[in-house]
mmCIF file of C-alpha atoms in Angstrom:
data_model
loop_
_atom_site.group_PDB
_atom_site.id
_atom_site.type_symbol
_atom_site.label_atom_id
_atom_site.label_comp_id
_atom_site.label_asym_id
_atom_site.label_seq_id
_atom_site.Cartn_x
_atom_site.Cartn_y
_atom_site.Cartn_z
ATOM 1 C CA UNK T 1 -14.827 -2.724 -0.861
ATOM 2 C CA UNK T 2 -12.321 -4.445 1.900
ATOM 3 C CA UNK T 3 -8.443 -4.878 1.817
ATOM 4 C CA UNK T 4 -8.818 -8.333 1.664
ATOM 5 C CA UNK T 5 -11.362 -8.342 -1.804
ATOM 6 C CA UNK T 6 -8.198 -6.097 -3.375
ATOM 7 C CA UNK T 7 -5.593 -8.936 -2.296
ATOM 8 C CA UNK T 8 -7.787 -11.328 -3.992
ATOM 9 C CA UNK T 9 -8.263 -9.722 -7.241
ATOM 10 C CA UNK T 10 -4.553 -8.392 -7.440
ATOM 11 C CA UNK T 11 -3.584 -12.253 -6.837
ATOM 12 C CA UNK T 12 -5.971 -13.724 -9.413
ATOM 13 C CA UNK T 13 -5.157 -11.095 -11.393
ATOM 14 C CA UNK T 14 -1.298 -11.770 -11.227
ATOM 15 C CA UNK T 15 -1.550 -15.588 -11.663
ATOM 16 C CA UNK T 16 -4.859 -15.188 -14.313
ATOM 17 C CA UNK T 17 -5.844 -18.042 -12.151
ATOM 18 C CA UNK T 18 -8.487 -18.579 -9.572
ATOM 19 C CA UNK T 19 -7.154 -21.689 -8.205
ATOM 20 C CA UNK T 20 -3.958 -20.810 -7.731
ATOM 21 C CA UNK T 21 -4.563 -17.448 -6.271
ATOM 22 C CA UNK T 22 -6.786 -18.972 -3.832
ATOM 23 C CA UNK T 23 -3.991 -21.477 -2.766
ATOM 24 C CA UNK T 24 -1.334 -18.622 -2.963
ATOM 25 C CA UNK T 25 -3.817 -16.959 -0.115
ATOM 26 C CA UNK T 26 -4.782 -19.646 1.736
ATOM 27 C CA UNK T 27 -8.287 -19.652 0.421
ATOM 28 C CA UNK T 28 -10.597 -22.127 -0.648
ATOM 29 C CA UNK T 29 -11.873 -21.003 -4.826
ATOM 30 C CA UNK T 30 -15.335 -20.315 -3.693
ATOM 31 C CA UNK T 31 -14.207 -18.172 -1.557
ATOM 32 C CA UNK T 32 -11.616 -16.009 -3.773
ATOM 33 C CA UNK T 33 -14.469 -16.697 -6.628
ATOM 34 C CA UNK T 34 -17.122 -14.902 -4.099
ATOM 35 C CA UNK T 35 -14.967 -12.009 -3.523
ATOM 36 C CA UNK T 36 -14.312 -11.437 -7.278
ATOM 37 C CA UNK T 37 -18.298 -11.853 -7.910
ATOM 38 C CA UNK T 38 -18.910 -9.427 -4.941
ATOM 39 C CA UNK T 39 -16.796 -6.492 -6.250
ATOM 40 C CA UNK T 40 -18.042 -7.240 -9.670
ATOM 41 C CA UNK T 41 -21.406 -7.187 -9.038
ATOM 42 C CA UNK T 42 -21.264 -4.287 -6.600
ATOM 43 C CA UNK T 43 -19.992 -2.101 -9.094
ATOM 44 C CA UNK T 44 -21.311 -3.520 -12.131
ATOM 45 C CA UNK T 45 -18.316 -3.929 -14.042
ATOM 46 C CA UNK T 46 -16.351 -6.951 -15.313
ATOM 47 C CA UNK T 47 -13.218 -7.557 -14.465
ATOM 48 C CA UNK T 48 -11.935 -10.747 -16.106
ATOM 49 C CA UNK T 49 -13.092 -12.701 -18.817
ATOM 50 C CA UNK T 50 -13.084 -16.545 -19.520
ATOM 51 C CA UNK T 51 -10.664 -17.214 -22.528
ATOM 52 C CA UNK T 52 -10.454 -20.781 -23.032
ATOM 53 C CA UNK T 53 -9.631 -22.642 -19.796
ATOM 54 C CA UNK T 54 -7.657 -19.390 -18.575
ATOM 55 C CA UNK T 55 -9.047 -16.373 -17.367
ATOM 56 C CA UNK T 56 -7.819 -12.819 -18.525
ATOM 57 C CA UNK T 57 -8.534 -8.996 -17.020
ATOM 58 C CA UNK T 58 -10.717 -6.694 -18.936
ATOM 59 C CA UNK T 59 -10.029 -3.051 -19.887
ATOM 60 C CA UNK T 60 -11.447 -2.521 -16.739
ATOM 61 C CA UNK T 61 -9.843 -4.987 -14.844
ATOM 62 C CA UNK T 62 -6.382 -3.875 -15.682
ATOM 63 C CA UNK T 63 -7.262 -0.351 -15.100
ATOM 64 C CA UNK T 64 -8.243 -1.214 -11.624
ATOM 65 C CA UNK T 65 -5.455 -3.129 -11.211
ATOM 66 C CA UNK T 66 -3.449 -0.296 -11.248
ATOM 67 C CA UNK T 67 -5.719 1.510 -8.128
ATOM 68 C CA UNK T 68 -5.756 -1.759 -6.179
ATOM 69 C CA UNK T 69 -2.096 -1.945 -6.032
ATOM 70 C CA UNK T 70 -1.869 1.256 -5.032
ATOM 71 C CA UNK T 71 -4.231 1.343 -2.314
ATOM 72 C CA UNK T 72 -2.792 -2.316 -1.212
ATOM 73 C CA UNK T 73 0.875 -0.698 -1.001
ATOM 74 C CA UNK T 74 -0.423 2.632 1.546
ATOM 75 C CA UNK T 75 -2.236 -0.300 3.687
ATOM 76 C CA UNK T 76 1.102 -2.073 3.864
ATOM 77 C CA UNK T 77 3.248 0.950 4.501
ATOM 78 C CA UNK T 78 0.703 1.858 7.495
ATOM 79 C CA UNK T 79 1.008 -1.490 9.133
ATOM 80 C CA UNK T 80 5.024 -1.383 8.676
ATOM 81 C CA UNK T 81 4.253 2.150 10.536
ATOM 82 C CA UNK T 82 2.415 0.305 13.218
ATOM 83 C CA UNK T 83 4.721 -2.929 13.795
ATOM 84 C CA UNK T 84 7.753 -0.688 13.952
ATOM 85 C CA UNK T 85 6.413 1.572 16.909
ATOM 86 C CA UNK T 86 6.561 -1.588 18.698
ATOM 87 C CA UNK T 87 10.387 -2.065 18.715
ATOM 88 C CA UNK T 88 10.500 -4.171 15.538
ATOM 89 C CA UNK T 89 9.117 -6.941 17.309
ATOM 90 C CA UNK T 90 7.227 -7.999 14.095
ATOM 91 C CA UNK T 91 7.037 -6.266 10.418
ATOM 92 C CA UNK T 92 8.505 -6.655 7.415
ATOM 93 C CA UNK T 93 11.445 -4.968 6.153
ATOM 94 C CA UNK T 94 11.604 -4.676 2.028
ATOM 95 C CA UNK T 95 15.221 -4.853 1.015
ATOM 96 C CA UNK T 96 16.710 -4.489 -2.866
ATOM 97 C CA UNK T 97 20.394 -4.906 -3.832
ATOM 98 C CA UNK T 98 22.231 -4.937 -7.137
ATOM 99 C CA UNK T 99 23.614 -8.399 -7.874
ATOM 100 C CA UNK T 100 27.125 -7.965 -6.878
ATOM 101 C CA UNK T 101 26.469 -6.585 -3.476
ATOM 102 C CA UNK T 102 23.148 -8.965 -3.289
ATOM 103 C CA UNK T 103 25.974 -12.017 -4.241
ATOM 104 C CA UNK T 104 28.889 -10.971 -1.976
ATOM 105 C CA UNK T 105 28.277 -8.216 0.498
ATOM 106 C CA UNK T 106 25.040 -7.989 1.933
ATOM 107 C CA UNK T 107 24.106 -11.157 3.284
ATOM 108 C CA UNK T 108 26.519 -11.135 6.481
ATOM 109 C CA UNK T 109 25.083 -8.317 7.309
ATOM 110 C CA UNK T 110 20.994 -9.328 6.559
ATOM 111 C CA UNK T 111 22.176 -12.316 8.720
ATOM 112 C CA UNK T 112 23.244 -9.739 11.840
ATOM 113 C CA UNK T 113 20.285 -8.164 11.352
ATOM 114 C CA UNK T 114 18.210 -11.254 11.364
ATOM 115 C CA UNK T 115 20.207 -12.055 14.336
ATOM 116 C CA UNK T 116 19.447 -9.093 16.535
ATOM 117 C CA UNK T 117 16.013 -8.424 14.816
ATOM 118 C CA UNK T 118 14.860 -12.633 14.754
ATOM 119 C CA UNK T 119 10.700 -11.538 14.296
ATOM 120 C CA UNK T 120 11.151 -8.812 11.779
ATOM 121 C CA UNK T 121 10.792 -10.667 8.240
ATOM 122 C CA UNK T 122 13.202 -9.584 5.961
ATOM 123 C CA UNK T 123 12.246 -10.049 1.947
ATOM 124 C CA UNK T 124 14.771 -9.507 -0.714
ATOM 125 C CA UNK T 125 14.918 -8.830 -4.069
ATOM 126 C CA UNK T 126 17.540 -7.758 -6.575
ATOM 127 C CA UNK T 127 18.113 -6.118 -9.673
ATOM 128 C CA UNK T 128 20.728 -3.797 -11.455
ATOM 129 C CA UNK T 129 21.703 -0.344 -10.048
ATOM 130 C CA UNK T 130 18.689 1.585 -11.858
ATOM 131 C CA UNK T 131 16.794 -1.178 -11.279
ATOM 132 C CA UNK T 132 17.289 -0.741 -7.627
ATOM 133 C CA UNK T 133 16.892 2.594 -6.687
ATOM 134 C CA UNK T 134 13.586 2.335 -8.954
ATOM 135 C CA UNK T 135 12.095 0.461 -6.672
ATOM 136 C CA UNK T 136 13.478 2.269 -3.762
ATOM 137 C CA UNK T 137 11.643 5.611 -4.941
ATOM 138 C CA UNK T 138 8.242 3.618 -6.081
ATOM 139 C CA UNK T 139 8.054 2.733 -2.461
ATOM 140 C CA UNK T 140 8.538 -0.766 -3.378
ATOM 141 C CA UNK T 141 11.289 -1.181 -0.919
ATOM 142 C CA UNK T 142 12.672 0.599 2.347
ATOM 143 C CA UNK T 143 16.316 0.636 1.677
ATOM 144 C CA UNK T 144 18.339 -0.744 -1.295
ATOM 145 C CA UNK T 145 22.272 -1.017 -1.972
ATOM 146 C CA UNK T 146 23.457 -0.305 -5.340
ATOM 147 C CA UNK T 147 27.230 0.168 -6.533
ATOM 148 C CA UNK T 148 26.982 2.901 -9.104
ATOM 149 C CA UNK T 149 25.644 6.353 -8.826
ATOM 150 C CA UNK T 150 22.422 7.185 -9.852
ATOM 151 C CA UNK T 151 20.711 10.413 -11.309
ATOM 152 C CA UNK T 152 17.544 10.609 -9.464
ATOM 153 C CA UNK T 153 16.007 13.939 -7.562
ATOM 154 C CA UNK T 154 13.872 10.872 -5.611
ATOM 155 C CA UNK T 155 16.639 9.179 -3.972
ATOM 156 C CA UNK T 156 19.592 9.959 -1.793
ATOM 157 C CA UNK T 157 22.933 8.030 -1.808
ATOM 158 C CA UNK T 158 24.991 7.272 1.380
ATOM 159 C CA UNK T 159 28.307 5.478 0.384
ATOM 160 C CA UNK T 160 28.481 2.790 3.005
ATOM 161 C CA UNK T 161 31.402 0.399 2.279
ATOM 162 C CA UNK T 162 33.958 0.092 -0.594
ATOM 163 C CA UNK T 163 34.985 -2.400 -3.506
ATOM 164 C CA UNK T 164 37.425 -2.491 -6.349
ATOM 165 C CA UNK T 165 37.013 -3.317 -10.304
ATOM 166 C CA UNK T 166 39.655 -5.455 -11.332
ATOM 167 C CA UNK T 167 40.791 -6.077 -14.869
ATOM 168 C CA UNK T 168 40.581 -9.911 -16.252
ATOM 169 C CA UNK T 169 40.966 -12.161 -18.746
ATOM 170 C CA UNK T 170 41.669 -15.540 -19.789
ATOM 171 C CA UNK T 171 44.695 -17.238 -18.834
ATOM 172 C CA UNK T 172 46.806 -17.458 -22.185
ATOM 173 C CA UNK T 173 45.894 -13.833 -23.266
ATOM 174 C CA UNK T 174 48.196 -11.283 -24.441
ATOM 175 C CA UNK T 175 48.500 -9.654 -21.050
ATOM 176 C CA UNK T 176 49.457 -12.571 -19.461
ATOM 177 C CA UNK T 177 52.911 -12.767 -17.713
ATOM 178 C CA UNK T 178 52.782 -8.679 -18.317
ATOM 179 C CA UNK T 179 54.419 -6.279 -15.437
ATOM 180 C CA UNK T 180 52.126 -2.951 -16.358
ATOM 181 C CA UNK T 181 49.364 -2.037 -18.742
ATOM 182 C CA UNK T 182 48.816 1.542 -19.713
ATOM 183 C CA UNK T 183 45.483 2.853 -20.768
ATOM 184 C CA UNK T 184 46.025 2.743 -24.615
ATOM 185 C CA UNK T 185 46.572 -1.104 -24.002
ATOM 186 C CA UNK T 186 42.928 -1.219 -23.283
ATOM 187 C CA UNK T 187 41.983 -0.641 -26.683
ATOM 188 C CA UNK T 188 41.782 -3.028 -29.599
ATOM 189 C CA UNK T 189 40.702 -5.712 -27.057
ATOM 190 C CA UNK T 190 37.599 -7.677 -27.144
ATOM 191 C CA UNK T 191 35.365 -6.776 -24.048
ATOM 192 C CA UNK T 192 32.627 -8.248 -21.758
ATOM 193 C CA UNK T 193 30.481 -5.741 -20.324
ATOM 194 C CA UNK T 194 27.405 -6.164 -17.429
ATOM 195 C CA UNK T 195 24.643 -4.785 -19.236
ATOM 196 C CA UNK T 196 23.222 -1.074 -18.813
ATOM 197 C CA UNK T 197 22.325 0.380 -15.824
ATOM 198 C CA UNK T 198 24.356 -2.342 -13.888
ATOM 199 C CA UNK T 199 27.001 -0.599 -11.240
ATOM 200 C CA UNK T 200 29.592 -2.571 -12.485
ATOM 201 C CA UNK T 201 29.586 -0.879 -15.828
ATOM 202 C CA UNK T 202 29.068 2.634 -14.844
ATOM 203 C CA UNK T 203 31.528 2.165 -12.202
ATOM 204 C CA UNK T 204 34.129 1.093 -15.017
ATOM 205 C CA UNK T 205 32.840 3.645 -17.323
ATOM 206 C CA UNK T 206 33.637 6.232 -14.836
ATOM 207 C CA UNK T 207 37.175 4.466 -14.401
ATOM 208 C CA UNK T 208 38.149 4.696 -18.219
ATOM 209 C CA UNK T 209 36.775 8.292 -18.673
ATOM 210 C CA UNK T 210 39.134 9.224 -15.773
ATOM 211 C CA UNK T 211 42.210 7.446 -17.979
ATOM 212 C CA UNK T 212 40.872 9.908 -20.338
ATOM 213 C CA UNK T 213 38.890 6.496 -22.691
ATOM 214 C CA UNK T 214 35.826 7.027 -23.922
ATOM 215 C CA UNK T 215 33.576 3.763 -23.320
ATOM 216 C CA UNK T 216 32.238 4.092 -26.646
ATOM 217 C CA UNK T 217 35.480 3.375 -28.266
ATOM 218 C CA UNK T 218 35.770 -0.154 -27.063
ATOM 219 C CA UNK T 219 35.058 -2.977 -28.934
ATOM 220 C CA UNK T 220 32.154 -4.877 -26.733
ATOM 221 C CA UNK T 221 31.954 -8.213 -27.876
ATOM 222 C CA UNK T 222 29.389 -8.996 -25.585
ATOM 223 C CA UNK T 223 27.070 -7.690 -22.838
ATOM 224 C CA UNK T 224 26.114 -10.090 -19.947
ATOM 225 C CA UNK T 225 23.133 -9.594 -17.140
ATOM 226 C CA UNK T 226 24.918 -11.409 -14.510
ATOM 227 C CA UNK T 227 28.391 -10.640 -12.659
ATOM 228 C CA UNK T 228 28.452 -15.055 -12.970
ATOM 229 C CA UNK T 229 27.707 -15.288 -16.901
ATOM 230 C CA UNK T 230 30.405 -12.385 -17.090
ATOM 231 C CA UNK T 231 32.973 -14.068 -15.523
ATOM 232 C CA UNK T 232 31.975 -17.376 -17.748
ATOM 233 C CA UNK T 233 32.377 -15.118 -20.675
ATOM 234 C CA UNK T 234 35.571 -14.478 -19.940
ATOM 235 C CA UNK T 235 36.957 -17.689 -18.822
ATOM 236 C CA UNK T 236 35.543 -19.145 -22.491
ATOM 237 C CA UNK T 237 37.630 -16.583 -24.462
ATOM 238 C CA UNK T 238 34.884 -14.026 -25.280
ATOM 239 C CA UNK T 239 37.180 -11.009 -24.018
ATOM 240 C CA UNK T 240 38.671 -9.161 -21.080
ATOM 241 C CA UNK T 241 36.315 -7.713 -18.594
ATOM 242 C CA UNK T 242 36.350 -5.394 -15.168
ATOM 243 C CA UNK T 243 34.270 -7.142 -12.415
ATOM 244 C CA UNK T 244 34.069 -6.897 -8.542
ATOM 245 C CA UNK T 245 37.295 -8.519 -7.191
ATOM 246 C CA UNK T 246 35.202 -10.753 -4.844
ATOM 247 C CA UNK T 247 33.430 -12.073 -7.995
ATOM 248 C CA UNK T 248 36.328 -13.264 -9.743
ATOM 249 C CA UNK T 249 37.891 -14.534 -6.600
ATOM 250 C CA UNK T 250 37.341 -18.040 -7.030
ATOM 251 C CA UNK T 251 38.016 -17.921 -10.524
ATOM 252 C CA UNK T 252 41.392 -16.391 -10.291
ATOM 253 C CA UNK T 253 42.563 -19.052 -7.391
ATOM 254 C CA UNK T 254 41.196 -21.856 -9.360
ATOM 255 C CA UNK T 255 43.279 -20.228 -12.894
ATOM 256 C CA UNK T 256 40.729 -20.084 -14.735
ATOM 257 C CA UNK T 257 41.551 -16.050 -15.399
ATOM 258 C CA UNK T 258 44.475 -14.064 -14.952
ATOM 259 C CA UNK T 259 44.646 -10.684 -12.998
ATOM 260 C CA UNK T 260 46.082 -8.054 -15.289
ATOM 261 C CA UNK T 261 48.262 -5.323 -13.908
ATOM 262 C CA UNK T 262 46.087 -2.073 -14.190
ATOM 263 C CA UNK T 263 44.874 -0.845 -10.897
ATOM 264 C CA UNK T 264 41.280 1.416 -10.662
ATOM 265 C CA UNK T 265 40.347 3.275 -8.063
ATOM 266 C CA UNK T 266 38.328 1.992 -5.261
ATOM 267 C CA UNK T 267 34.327 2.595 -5.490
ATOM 268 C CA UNK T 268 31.405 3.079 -2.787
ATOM 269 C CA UNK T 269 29.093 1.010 -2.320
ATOM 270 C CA UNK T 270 25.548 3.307 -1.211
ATOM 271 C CA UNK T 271 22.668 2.943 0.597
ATOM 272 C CA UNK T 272 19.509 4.060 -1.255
ATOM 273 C CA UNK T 273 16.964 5.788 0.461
ATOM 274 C CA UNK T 274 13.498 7.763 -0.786
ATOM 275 C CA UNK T 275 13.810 11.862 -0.316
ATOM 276 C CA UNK T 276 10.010 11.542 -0.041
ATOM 277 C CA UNK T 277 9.527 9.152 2.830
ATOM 278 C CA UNK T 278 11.031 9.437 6.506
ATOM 279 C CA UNK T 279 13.730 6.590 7.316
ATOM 280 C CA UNK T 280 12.167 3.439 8.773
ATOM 281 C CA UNK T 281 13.409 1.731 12.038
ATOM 282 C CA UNK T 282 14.440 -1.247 10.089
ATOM 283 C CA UNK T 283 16.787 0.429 7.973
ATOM 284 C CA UNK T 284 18.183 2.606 10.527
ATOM 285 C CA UNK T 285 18.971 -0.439 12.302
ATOM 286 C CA UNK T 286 20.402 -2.213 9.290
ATOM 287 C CA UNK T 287 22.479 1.359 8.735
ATOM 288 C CA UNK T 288 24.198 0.860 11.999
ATOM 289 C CA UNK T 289 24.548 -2.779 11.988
ATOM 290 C CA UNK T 290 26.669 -2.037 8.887
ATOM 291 C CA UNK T 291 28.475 0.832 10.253
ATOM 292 C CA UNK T 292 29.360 -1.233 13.348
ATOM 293 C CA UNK T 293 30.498 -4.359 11.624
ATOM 294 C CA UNK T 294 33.276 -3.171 8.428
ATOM 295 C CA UNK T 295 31.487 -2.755 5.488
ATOM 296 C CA UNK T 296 33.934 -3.292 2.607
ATOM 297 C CA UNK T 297 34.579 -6.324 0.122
#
């Protein structure tokens, strides 16, 4: 069994397509087709089955999927060993961010990095908070940014830079035109919340337990996976909402929503790394790049 025989069947086995997996590897089909038949035969099990005009994995096959992930993800983190002894001349470096600092932070300093580091491939991806520091301890990336904290005995958080929650809503609302908002203003309003697990809503959750609110007592009107279809939600009338001030930045200069007058506290932004796994040169370097360059919003 060779490295290259696992690409091919994770790839079919991903797209449930020999064609395509073949072109997605820069194979011809008889050759990704041999490979499948080789391991098949080799081991006398099955691994997909012809449904139709689409192939699908057997109980084996998705069992084995499974291993051949596995084993594919130690080759890669050896080679990422190897390429970053040599100076991070070449490698790849596996990044994840929650949206707002994926939308509005982290890309000036990806491009410094990119910059200093031009042969090192960086690949992003981005999720929520959890989502994030998921991947971060499944060894599925080498660093990830996140903006709320996160339980987890496999991760530790650095707080690297800072933002502020501001409070918004649309521009003919009640608060409009007001001087000062106390907490018990907050109730009885409609609200527009990120979804769970986003750092945007923990980080406000946190905010209104600390004005002594539970987040349980507010009337949620509707619950949005984006920072973008947030701040839509709001401009349309849905409710008031608390989003990253650099997200509703355009929005509030264009008057399409209207600051209101309560104030929360600052929060980190933090650096997720795996307690399991040493620190990689690549995300050391990013680390300092971002300590060198001011980090906040």
């Amino acid at each position: 069994m060779t490295l290259e025989q696992l690409r091919i069947f994770v790839a079919v086995a991903e797209r449930q397509h020999m064609t395509q997996a073949a072109r997605a590897l820069n194979l011809t089909q008889s050759a990704a087709s041999a490979a499948i038949a080789a391991l098949e035969r080799r081991y006398a099990t099955a691994l997909f089955e012809r449904v139709g005009r689409r192939i699908e994995l057997t109980p084996a096959g998705r069992l084995f999927l499974d291993e051949a992930r596995a084993v594919l993800a130690r080759a890669a983190a050896a080679e990422r060993a190897l390429a970053e002894i040599g100076g991070l001349r070449r490698g790849t470096f596996r990044v994840v961010a929650s949206q707002t600092i994926a939308s509005y932070w982290l890309p000036r300093h990806l491009a410094a990095f990119h910059r200093a580091y031009p042969d090192v491939e960086i690949r992003m991806t981005v999720g929520n908070s959890a989502q994030a520091a998921a991947a971060v301890e499944a060894g599925e990336a080498d660093i990830g940014f996140i903006e709320g904290m996160i339980e987890s005995a496999g991760v530790e958080l650095r707080p690297v830079a800072k933002d502020r929650l501001v409070l918004v809503a649309p521009p003919q609302h009640e608060w409009a035109g007001r001087d000062s908002l106390s907490p018990g203003d907050l109730a009885g309003q409609k609200w527009v919340m990120r979804e769970r697990g986003s750092g945007t809503r923990s980080a406000f959750e946190a905010a209104l337990k600390r004005l002594g609110i539970a987040a349980a007592s507010l009337d949620v009107a509707i619950e949005m996976p984006s920072n973008e279809a947030a701040r839509a939600a709001v401009e349309a009338g849905f409710g008031v909402s608390a989003l990253s001030a650099s997200v509703v930045a355009p929005s509030l200069e264009a008057g399409l929503l209207r600051l209101a007058p309560l104030r929360f506290e600052d929060r980190a932004f933090y650096a997720v790394e795996a307690r399991a796994r040493r620190r990689g040169r690549a995300a050391g370097a990013l680390l300092a790049l971002i300590a060198s360059g001011g980090a906040d919003l």
